[in-house]
Short mmCIF file of C-alpha atoms in Angstrom, two decimals:
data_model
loop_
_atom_site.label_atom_id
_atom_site.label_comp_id
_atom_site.label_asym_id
_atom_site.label_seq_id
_atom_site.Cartn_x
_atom_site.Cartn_y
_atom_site.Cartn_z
CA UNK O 1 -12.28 11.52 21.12
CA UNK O 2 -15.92 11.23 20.90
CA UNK O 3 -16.56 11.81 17.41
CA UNK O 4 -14.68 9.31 15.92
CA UNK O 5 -16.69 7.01 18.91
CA UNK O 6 -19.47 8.48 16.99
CA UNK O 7 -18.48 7.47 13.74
CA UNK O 8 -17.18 4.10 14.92
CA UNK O 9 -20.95 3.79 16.01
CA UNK O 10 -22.22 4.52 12.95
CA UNK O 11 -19.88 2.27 11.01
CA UNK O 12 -20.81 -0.52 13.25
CA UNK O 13 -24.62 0.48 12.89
CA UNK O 14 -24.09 0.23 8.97
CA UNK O 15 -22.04 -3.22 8.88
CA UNK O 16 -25.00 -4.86 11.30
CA UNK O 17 -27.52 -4.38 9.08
CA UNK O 18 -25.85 -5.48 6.53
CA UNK O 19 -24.83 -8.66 8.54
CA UNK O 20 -21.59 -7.52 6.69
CA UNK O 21 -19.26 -8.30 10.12
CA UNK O 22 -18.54 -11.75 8.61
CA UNK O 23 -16.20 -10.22 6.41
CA UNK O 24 -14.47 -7.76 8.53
CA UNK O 25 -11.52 -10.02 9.98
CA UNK O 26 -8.62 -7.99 10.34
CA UNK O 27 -6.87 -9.49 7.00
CA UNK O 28 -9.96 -8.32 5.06
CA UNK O 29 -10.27 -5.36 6.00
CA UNK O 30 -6.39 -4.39 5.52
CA UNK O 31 -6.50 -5.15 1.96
CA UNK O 32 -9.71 -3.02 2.09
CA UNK O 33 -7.51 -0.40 3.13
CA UNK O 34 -4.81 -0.45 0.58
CA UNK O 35 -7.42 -0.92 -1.83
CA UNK O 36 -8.68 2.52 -0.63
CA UNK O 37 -4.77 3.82 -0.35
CA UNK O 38 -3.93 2.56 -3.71
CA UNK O 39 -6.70 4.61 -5.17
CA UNK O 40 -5.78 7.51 -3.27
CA UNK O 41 -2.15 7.19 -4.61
CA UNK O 42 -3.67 6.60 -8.31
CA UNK O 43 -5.24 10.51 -8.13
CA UNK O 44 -1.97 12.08 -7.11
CA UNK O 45 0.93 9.65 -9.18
CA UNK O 46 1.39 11.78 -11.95
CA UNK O 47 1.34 15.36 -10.50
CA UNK O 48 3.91 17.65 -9.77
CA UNK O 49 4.98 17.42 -6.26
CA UNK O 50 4.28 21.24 -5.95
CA UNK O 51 1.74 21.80 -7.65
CA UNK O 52 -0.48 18.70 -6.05
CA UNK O 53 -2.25 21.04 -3.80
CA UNK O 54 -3.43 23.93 -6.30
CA UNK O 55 -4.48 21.22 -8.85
CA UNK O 56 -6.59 19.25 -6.35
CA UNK O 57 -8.73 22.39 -5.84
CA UNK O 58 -10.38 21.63 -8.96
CA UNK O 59 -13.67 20.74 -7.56
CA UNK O 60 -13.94 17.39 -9.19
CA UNK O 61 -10.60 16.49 -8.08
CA UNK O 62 -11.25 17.64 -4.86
CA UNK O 63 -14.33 15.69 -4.21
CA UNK O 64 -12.19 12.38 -5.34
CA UNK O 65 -9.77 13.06 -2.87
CA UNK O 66 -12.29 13.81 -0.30
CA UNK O 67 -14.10 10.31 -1.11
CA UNK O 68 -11.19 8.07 -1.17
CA UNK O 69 -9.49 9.76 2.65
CA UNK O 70 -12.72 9.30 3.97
CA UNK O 71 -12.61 5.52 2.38
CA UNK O 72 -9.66 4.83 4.34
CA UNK O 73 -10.81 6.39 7.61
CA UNK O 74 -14.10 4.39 7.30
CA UNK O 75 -12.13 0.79 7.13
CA UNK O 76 -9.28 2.40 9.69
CA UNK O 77 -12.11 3.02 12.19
CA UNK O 78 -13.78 -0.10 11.48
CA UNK O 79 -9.84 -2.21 12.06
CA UNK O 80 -9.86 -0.32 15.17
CA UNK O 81 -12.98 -1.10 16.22
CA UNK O 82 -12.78 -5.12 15.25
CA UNK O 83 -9.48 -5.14 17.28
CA UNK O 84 -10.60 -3.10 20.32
CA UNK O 85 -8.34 -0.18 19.94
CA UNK O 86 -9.68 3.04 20.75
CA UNK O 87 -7.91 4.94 17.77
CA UNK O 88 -8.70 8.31 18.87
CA UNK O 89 -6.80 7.97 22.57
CA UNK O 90 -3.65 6.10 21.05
CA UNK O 91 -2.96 8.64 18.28
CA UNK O 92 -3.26 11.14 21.05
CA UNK O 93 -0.37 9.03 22.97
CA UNK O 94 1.39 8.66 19.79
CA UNK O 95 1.77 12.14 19.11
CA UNK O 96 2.88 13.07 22.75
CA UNK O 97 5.46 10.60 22.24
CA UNK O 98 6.46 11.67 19.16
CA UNK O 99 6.63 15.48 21.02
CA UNK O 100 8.93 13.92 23.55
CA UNK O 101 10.96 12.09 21.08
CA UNK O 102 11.62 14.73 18.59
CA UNK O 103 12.53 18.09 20.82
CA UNK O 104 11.34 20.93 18.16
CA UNK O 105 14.45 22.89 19.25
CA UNK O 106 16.98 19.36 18.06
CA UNK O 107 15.37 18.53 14.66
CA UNK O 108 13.69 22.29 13.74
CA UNK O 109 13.72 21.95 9.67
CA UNK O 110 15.44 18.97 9.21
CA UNK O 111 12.92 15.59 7.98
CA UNK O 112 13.25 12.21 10.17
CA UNK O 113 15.82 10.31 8.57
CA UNK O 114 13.78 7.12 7.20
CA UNK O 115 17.31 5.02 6.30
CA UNK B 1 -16.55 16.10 14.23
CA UNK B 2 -15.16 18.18 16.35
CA UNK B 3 -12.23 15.82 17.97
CA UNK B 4 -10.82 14.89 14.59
CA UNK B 5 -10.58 18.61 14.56
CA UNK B 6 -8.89 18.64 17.82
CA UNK B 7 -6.91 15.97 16.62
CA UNK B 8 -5.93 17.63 13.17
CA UNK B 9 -4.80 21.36 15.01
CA UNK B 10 -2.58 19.32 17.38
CA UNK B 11 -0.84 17.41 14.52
CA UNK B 12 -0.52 21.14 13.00
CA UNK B 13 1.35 22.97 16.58
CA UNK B 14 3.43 19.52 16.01
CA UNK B 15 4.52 19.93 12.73
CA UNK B 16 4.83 23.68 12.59
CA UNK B 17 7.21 23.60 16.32
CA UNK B 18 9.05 21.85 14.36
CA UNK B 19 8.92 23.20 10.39
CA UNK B 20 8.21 20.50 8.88
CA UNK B 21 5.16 21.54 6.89
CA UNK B 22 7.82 22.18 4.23
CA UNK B 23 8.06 18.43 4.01
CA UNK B 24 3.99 17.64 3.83
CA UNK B 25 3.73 18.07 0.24
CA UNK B 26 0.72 15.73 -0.69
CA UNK B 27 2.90 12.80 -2.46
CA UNK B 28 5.24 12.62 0.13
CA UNK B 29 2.41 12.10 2.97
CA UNK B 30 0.57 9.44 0.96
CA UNK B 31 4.06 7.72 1.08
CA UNK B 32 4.37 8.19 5.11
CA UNK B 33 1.05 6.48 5.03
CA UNK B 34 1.54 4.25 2.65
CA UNK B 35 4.68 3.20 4.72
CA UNK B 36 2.46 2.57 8.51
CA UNK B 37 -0.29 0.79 6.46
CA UNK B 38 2.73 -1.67 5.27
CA UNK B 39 3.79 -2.02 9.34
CA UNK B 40 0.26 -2.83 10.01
CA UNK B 41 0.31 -5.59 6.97
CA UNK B 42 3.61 -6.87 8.30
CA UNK B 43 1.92 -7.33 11.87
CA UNK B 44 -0.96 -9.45 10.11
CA UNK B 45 0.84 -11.33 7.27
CA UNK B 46 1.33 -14.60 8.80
CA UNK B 47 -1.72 -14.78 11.36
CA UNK B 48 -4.66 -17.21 10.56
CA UNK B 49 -7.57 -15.24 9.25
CA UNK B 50 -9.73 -16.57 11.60
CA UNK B 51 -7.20 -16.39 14.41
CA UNK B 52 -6.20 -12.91 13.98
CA UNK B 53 -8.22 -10.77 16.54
CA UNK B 54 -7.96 -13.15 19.49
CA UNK B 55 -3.64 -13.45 18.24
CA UNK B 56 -3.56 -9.51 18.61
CA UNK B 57 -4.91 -10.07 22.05
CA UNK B 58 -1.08 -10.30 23.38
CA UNK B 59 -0.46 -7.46 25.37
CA UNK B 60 2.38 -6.66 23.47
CA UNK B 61 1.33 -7.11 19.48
CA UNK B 62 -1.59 -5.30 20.42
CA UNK B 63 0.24 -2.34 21.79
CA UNK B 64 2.13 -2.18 18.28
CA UNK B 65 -1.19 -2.54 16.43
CA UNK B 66 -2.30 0.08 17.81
CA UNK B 67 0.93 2.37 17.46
CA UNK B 68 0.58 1.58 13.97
CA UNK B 69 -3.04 2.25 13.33
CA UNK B 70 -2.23 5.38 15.33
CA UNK B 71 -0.04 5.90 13.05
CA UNK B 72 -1.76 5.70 9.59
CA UNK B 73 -4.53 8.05 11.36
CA UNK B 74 -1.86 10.61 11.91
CA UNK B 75 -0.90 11.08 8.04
CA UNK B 76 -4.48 10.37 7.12
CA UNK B 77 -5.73 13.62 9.16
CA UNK B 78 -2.54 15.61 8.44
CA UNK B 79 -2.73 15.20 4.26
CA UNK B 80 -6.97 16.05 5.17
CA UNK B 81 -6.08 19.31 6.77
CA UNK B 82 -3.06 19.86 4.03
CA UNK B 83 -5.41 19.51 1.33
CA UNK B 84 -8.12 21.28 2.97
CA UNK B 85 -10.96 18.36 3.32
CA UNK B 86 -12.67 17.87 6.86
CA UNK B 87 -11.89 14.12 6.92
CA UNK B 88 -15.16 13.48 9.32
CA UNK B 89 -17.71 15.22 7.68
CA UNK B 90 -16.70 13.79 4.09
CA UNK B 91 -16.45 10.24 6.06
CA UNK B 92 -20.61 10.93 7.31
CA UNK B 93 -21.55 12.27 3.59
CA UNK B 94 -19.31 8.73 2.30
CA UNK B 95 -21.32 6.33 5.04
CA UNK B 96 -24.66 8.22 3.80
CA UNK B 97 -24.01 7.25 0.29
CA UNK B 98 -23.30 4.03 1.12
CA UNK B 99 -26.38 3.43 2.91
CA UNK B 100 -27.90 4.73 0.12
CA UNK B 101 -26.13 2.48 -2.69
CA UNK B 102 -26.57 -0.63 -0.67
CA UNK B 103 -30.21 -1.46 0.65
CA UNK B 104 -29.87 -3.55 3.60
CA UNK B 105 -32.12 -5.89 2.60
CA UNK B 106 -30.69 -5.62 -0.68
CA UNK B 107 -26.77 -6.90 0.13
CA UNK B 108 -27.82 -8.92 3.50
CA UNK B 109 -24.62 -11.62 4.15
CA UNK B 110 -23.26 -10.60 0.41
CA UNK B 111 -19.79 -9.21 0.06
CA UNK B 112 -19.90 -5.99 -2.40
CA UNK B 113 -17.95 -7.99 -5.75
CA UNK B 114 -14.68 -5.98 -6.30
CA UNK B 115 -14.55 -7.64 -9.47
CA UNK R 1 10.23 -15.52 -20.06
CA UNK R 2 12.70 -18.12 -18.84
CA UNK R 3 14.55 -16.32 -15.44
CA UNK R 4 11.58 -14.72 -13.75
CA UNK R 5 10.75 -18.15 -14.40
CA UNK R 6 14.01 -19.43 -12.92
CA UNK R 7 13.19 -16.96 -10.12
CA UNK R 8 9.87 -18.29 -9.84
CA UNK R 9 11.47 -21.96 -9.20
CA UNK R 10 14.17 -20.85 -7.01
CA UNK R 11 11.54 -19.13 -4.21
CA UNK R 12 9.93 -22.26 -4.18
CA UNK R 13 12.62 -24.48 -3.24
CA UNK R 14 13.42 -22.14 -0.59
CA UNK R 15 9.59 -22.09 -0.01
CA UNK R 16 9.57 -26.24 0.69
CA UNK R 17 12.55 -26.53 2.38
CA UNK R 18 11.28 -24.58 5.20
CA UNK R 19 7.92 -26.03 4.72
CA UNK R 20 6.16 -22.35 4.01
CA UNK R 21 3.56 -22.94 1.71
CA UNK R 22 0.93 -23.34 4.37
CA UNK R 23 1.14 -19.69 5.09
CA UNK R 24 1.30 -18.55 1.40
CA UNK R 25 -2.41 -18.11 0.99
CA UNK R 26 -3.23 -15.02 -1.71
CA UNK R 27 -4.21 -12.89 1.09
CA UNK R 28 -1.24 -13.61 3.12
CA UNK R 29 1.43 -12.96 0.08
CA UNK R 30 -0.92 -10.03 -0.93
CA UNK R 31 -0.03 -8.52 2.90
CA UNK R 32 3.68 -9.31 2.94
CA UNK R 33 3.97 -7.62 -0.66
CA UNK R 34 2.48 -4.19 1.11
CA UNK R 35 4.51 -4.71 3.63
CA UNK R 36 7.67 -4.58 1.62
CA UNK R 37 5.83 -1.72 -0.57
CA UNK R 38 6.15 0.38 2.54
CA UNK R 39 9.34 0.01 3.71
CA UNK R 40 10.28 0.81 -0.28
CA UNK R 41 7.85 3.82 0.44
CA UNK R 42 9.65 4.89 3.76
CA UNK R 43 13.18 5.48 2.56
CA UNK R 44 11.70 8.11 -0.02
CA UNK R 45 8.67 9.89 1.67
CA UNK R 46 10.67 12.82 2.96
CA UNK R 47 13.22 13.04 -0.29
CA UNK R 48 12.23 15.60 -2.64
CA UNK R 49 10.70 14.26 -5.53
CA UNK R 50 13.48 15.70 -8.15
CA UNK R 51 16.32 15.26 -5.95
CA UNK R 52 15.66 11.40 -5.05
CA UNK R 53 17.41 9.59 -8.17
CA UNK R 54 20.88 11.69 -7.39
CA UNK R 55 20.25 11.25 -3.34
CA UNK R 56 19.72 7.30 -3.80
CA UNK R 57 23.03 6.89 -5.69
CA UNK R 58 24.68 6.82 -1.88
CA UNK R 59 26.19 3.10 -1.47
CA UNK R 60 24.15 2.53 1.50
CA UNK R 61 20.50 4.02 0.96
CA UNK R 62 21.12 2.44 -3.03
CA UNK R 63 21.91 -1.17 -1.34
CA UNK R 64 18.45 -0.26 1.00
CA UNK R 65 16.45 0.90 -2.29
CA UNK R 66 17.77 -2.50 -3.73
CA UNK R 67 16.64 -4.54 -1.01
CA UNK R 68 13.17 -3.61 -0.71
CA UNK R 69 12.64 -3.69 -4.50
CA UNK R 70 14.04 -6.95 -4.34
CA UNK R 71 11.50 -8.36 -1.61
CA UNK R 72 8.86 -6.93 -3.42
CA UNK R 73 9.35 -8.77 -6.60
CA UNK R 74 10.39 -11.78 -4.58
CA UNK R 75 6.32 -11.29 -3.22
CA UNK R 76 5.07 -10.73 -6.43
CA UNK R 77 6.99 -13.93 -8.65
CA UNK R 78 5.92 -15.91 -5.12
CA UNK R 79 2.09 -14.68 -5.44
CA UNK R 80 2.10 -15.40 -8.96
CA UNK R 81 3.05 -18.68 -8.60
CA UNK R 82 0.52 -19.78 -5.93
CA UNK R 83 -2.30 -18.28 -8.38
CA UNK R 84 -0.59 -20.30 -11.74
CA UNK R 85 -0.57 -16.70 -13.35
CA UNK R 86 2.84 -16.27 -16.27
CA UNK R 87 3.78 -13.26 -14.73
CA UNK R 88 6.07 -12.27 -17.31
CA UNK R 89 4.26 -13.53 -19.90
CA UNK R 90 1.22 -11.97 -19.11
CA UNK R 91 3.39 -8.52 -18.01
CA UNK R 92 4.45 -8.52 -22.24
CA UNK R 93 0.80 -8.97 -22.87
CA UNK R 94 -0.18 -5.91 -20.79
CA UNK R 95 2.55 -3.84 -22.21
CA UNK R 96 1.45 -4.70 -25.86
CA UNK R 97 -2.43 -3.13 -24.68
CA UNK R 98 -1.18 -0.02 -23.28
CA UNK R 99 0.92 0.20 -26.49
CA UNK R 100 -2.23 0.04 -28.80
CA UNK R 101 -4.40 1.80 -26.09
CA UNK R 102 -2.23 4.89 -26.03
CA UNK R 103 -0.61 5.49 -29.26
CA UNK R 104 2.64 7.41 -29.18
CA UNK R 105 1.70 10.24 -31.36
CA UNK R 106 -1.04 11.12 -29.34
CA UNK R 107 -0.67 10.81 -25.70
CA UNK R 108 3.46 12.48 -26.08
CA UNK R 109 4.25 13.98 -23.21
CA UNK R 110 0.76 13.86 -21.60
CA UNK R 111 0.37 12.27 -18.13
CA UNK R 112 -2.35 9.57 -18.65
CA UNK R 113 -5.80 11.08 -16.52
CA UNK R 114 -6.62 8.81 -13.66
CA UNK R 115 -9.00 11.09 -12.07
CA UNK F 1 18.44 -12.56 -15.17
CA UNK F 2 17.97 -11.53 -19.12
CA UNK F 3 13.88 -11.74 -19.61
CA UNK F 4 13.78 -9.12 -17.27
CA UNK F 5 16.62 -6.99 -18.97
CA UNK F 6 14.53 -7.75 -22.11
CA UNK F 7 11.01 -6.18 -20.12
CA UNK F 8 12.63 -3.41 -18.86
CA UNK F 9 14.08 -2.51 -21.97
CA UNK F 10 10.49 -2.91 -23.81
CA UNK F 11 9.33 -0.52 -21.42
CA UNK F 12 12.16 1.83 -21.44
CA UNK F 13 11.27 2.53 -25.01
CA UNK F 14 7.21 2.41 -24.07
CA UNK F 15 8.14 4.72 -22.08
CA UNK F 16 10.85 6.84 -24.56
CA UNK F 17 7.91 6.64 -27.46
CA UNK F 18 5.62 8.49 -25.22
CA UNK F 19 8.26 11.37 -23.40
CA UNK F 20 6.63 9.79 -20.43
CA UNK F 21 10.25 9.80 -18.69
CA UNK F 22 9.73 13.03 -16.95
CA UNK F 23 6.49 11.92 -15.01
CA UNK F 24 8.98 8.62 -14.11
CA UNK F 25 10.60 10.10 -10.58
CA UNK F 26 10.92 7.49 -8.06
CA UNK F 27 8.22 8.80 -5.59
CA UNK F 28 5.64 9.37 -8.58
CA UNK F 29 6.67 5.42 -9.59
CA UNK F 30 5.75 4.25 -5.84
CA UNK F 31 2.81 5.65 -6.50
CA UNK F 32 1.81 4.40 -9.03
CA UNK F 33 3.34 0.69 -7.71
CA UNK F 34 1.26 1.36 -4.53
CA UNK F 35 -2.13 2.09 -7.10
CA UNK F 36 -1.39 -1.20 -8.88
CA UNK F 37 -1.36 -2.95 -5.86
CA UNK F 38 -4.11 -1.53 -4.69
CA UNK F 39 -6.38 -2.91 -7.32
CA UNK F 40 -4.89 -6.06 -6.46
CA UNK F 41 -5.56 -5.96 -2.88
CA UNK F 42 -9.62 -5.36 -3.83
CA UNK F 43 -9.72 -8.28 -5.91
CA UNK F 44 -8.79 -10.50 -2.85
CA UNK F 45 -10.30 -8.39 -0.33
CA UNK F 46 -13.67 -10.33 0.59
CA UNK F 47 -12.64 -13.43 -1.01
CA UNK F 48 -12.17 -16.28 2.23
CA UNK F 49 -8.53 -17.04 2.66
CA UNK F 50 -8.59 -20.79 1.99
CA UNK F 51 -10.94 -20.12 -0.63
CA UNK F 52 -9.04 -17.69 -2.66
CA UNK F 53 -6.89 -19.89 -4.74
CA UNK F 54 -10.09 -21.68 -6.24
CA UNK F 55 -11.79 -18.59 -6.59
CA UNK F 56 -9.49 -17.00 -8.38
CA UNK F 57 -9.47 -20.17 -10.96
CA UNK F 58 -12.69 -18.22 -12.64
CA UNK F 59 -11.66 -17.14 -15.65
CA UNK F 60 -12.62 -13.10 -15.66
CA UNK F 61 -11.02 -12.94 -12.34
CA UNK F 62 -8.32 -15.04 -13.38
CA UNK F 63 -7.58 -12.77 -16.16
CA UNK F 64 -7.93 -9.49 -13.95
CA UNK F 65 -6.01 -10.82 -11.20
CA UNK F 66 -2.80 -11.26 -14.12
CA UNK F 67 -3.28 -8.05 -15.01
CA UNK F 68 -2.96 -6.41 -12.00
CA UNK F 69 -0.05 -8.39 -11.12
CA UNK F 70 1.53 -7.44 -14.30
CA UNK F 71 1.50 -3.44 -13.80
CA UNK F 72 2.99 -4.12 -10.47
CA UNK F 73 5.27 -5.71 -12.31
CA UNK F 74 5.76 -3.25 -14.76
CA UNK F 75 6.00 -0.11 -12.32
CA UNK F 76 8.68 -2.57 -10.37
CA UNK F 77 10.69 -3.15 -13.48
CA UNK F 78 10.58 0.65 -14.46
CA UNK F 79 11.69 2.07 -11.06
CA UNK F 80 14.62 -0.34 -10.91
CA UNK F 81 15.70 1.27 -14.10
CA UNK F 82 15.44 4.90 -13.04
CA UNK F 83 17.28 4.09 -10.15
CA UNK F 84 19.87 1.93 -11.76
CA UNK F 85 19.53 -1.13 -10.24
CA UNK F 86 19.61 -5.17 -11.33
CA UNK F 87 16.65 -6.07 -10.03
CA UNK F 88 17.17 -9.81 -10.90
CA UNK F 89 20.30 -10.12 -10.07
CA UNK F 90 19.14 -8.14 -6.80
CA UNK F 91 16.56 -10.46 -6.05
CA UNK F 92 19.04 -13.30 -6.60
CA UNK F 93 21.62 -11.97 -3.77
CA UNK F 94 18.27 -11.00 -1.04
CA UNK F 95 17.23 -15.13 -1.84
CA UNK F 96 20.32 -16.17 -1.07
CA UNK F 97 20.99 -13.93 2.05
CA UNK F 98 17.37 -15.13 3.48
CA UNK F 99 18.98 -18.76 2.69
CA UNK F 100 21.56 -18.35 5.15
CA UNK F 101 19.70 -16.36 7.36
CA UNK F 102 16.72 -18.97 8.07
CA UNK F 103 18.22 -22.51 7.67
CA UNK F 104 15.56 -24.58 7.26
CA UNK F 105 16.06 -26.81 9.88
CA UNK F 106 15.70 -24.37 12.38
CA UNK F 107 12.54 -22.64 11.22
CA UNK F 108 10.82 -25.39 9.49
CA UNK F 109 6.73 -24.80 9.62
CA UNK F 110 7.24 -21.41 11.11
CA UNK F 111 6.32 -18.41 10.08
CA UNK F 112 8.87 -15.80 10.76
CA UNK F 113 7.70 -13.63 13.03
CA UNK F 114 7.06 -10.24 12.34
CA UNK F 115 6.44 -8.51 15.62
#
């Protein structure tokens, strides 16, 4: 997945100039993270379920969203990257074992029971 | 960023073999990521801060660190695509802006204050 | 606010008895609290959103529901205590702000904006 | 536990003054909960781990740091009530099952582990 090699690259490029590395142990940058999840969650608490999509088109809203996903991609590819994980090949290994381990025809319609 | 895209229409042929779209309203995914980010804290919790990269060197903690970061990636680039944002172009612009809103020579060695 | 308080005291007997402390560093606590957070977040992620009261009344996913609220608070009472915060005191403080910050008569029915 | 009977009745009728009940679903509650400790997780975010007790002791950050842990307090308090459960009675019962379930002797200066 060479793109998010690319962005991994540029992350890396932006936290060495910064001499900002120091800070990025794995703890740290967790809480980063939820910080960045928390205010994701803030921008969608109080809206209808259904009606979350149509009233994040609202260009404003939309552009919030936008900033705060791409906030917690930047400090996911960062983890990654402090850890030595290449994040783009195990998702892809994720998600063919999830294909193996949920056969469409077995649980068509029906959510993964979380309990 | 054209593998996040590659990424992004696989998680789609996933969740569509299997209808589950009906289940990806926007508050409901930020709660399937909200629930990996909290298997990735539970992975850290205890380890030394200082001790926790060359820790997740085990073979086998760093298999399930990266299952989980998988993980959070997965719901991070399936709410994008529900919502309609292209997670790695709004993750350049965000890196841009940052470069931007803190000078290198500026912040060199200084944690941004959160407070 | 004498039985959070009595809470408070009882997690850290069990805290010294087993010699924890050492790992109850803010950051730490912080972590374990998110982890708890999303295993609360897992067992409703798929429910839909005006069905998950009545589906939660089941004995078993209610005792579940009970459990992870529990450990969260457990968390939170433990965290406050490291950091000498009066969590319940300072919870009535907070609750008398938001009263004067958003008067009844004029916020009725209105979601509070956090966009 | 009757102080936090007492809270979540003060915010039941926050709440009741308001009509903010029908934004008060469990999933829009997480949420919010996850938001809340969000904010909390930025405070500590940069701060070094052995550090962050004394840092903390700073009065502004002091008093943020209470507030955050108040609302996810608060958010805590007011989804055990939608859901109908004790939470410190709850709480209670989990303390004493972890009791049993790590004797001290046994697991004295260990962290449990979570992998």
């Amino acid at each position: 997945m060479s793109d998010l090699i690319e962005l991994r690259d540029r992350i890396r490029v932006f936290t060495e100039e910064r001499d900002w590395g120091q800070f990025h142990d794995p703890k740290s940058l967790i809480l980063a993270l939820v910080g960045e999840v928390g205010e994701l969650a803030e921008l969608f608490q109080w809206l209808p379920a259904d009606e979350a999509v149509e009233r994040t088109r609202n260009e404003r809203l939309h552009g919030r969203v936008g900033d705060e996903l791409a906030d917690v991609l930047i400090y996911l590819v960062r983890l990654a990257d402090v850890l030595g994980i290449d994040l783009g090949e195990t998702a892809l290994r994720k998600l063919r074992g999830s294909t193996a381990r949920f056969p469409a025809e077995e649980v068509r319609g029906q959510a993964p029971d979380k309990s």
